[in-house]
mmCIF file of C-alpha atoms in Angstrom:
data_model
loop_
_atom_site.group_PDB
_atom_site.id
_atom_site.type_symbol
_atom_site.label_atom_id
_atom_site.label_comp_id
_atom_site.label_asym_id
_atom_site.label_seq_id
_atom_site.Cartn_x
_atom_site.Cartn_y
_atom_site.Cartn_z
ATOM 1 C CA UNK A 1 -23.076 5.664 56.532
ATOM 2 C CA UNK A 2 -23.486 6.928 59.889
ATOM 3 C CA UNK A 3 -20.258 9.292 59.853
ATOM 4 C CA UNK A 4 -21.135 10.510 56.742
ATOM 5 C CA UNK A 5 -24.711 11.741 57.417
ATOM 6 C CA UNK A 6 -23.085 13.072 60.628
ATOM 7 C CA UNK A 7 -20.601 15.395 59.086
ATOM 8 C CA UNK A 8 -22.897 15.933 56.190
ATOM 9 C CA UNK A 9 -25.455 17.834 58.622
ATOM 10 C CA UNK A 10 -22.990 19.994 59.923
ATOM 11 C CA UNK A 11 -21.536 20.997 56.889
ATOM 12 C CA UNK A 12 -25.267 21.806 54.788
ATOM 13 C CA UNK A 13 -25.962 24.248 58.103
ATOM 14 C CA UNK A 14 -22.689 25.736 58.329
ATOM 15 C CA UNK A 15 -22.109 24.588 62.129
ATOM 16 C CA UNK A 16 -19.087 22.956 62.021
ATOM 17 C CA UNK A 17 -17.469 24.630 64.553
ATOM 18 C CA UNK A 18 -19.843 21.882 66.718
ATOM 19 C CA UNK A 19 -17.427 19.404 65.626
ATOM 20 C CA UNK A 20 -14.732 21.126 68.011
ATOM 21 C CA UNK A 21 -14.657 20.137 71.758
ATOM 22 C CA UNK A 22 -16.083 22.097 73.812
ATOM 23 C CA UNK A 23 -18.271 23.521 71.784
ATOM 24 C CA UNK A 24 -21.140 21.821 73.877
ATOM 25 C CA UNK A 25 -20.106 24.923 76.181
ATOM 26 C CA UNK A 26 -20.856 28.361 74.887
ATOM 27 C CA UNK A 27 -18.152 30.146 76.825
ATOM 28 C CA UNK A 28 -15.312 27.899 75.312
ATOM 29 C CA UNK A 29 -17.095 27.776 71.980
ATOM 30 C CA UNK A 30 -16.867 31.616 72.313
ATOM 31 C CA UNK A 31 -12.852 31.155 72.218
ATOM 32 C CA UNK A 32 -12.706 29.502 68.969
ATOM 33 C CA UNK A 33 -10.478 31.194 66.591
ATOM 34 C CA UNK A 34 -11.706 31.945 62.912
ATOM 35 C CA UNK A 35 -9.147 29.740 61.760
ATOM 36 C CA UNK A 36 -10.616 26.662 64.108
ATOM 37 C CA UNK A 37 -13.761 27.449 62.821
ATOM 38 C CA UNK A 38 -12.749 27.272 58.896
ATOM 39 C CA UNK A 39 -10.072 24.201 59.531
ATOM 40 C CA UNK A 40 -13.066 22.343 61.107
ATOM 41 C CA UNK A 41 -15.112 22.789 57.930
ATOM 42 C CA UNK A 42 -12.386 21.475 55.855
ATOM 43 C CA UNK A 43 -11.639 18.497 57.813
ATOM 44 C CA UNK A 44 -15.135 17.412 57.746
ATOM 45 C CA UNK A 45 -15.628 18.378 54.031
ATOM 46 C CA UNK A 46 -12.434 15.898 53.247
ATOM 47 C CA UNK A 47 -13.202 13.069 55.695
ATOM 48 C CA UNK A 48 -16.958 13.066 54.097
ATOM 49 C CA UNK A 49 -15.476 12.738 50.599
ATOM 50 C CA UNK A 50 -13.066 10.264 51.451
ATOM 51 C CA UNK A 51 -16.168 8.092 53.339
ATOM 52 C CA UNK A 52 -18.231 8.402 50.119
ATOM 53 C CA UNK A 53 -15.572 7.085 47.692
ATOM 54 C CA UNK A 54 -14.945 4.593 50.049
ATOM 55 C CA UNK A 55 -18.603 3.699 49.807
ATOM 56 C CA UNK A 56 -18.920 4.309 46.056
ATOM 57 C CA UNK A 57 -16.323 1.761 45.262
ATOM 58 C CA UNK A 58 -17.087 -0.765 47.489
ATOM 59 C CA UNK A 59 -20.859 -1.057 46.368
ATOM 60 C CA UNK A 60 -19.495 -1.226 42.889
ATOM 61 C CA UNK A 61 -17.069 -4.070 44.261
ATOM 62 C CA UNK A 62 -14.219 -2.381 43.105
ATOM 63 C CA UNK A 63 -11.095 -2.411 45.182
ATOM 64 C CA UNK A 64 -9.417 0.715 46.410
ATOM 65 C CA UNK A 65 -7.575 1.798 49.583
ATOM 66 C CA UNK A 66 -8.437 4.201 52.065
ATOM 67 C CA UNK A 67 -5.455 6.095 51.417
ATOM 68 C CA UNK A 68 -6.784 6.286 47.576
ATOM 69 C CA UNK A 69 -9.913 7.552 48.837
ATOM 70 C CA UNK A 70 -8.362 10.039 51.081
ATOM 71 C CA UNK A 71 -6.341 11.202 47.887
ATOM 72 C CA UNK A 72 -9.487 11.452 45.543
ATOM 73 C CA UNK A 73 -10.624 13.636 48.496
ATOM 74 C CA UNK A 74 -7.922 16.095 48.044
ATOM 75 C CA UNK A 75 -8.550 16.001 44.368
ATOM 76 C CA UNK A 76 -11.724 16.539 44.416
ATOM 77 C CA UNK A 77 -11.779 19.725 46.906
ATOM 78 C CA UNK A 78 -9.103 21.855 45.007
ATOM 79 C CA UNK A 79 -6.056 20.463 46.191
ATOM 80 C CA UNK A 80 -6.441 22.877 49.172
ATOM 81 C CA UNK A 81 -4.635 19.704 51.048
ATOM 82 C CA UNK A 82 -1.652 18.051 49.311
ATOM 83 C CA UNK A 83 -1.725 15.269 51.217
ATOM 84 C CA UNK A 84 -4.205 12.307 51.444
ATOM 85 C CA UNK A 85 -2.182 10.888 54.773
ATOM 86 C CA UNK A 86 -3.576 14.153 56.229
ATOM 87 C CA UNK A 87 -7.097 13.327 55.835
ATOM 88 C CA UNK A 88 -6.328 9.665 57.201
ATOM 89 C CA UNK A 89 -5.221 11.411 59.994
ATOM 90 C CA UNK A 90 -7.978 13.801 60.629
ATOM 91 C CA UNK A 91 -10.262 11.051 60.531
ATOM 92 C CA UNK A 92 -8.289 8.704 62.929
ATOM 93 C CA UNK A 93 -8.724 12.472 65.312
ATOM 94 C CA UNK A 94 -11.852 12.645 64.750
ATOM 95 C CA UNK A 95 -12.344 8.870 66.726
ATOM 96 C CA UNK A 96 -9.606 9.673 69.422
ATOM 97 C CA UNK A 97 -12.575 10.546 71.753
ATOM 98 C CA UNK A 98 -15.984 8.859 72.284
ATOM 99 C CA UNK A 99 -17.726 11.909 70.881
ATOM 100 C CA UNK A 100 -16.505 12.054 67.489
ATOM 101 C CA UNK A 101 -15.038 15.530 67.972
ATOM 102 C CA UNK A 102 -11.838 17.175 66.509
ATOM 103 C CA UNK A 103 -9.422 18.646 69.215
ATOM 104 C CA UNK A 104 -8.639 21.883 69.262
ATOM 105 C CA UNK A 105 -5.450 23.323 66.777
ATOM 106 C CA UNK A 106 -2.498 24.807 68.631
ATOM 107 C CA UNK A 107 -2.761 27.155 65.624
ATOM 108 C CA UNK A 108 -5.644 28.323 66.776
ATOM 109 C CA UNK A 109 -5.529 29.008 69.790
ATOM 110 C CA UNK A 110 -2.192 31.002 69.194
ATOM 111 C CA UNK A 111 -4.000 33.092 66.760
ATOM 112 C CA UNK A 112 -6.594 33.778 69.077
ATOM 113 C CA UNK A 113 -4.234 35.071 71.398
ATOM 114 C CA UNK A 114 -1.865 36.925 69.090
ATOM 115 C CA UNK A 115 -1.706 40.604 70.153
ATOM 116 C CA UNK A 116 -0.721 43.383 68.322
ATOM 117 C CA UNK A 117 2.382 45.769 68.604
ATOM 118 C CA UNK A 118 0.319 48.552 68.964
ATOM 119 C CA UNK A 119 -2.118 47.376 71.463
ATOM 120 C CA UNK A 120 0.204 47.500 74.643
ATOM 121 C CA UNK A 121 3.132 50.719 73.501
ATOM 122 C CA UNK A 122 0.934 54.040 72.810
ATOM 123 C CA UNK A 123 4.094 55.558 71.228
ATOM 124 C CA UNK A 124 4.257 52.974 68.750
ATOM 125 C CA UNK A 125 0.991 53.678 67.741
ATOM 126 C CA UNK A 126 2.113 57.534 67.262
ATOM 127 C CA UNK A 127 4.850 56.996 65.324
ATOM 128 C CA UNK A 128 2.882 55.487 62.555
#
């Protein structure tokens, strides 16, 4: 129950952006992309789900796997994620280090450093 009043909390205040690494630092949590900051929220919104079906069944002693829980995840959160071997893996992420934080996406970092065409050629910028 621990994990799921952990990602619970950060989820009802909107903060799960915490859940990154690094975000302990406030000039690398500065560098998170939008899209870091919005894939974070979904992890933790699936992996929760997942936790609570797995609890739901097992106090009914009713047997289910945690690949079926992962699934009734997706199911339940709008089938934003096909996939309920995705949520396995975010949650086997989320343990990788000792402070039950999500890496960083290579997504987003690229997005954070994506440039545009305009920024860097002044005639571009004229032509238009």
């Amino acid at each position: 129950m621990f994990i799921i009043n952990y990602l619970t909390a950060y989820i009802e205040s909107d903060t799960c952006y915490k859940l990154l690494l690094g975000s302990d630092d406030d000039e690398v949590a500065l560098l998170f992309s939008s899209y870091e900051k919005k894939h974070v929220r979904l992890k933790a919104i699936h992996i929760a789900d997942a936790i609570k079906n797995l609890a739901r069944h097992t106090a009914c002693e009713e047997e289910i796997t945690w690949i079926q829980c992962c699934q009734l995840a997706t199911d339940k959160n709008y089938g934003v994620i096909k996939f309920a071997r995705t949520v396995a893996n975010w949650y086997l992420h989320l343990h990788e280090y000792q402070s039950s934080k999500f890496r960083r996406s290579e997504r987003g970092r690229h997005d954070r450093l994506a440039k545009s065409p305009f920024a860097e050629e002044e005639l571009l910028t004229i032509q238009f």
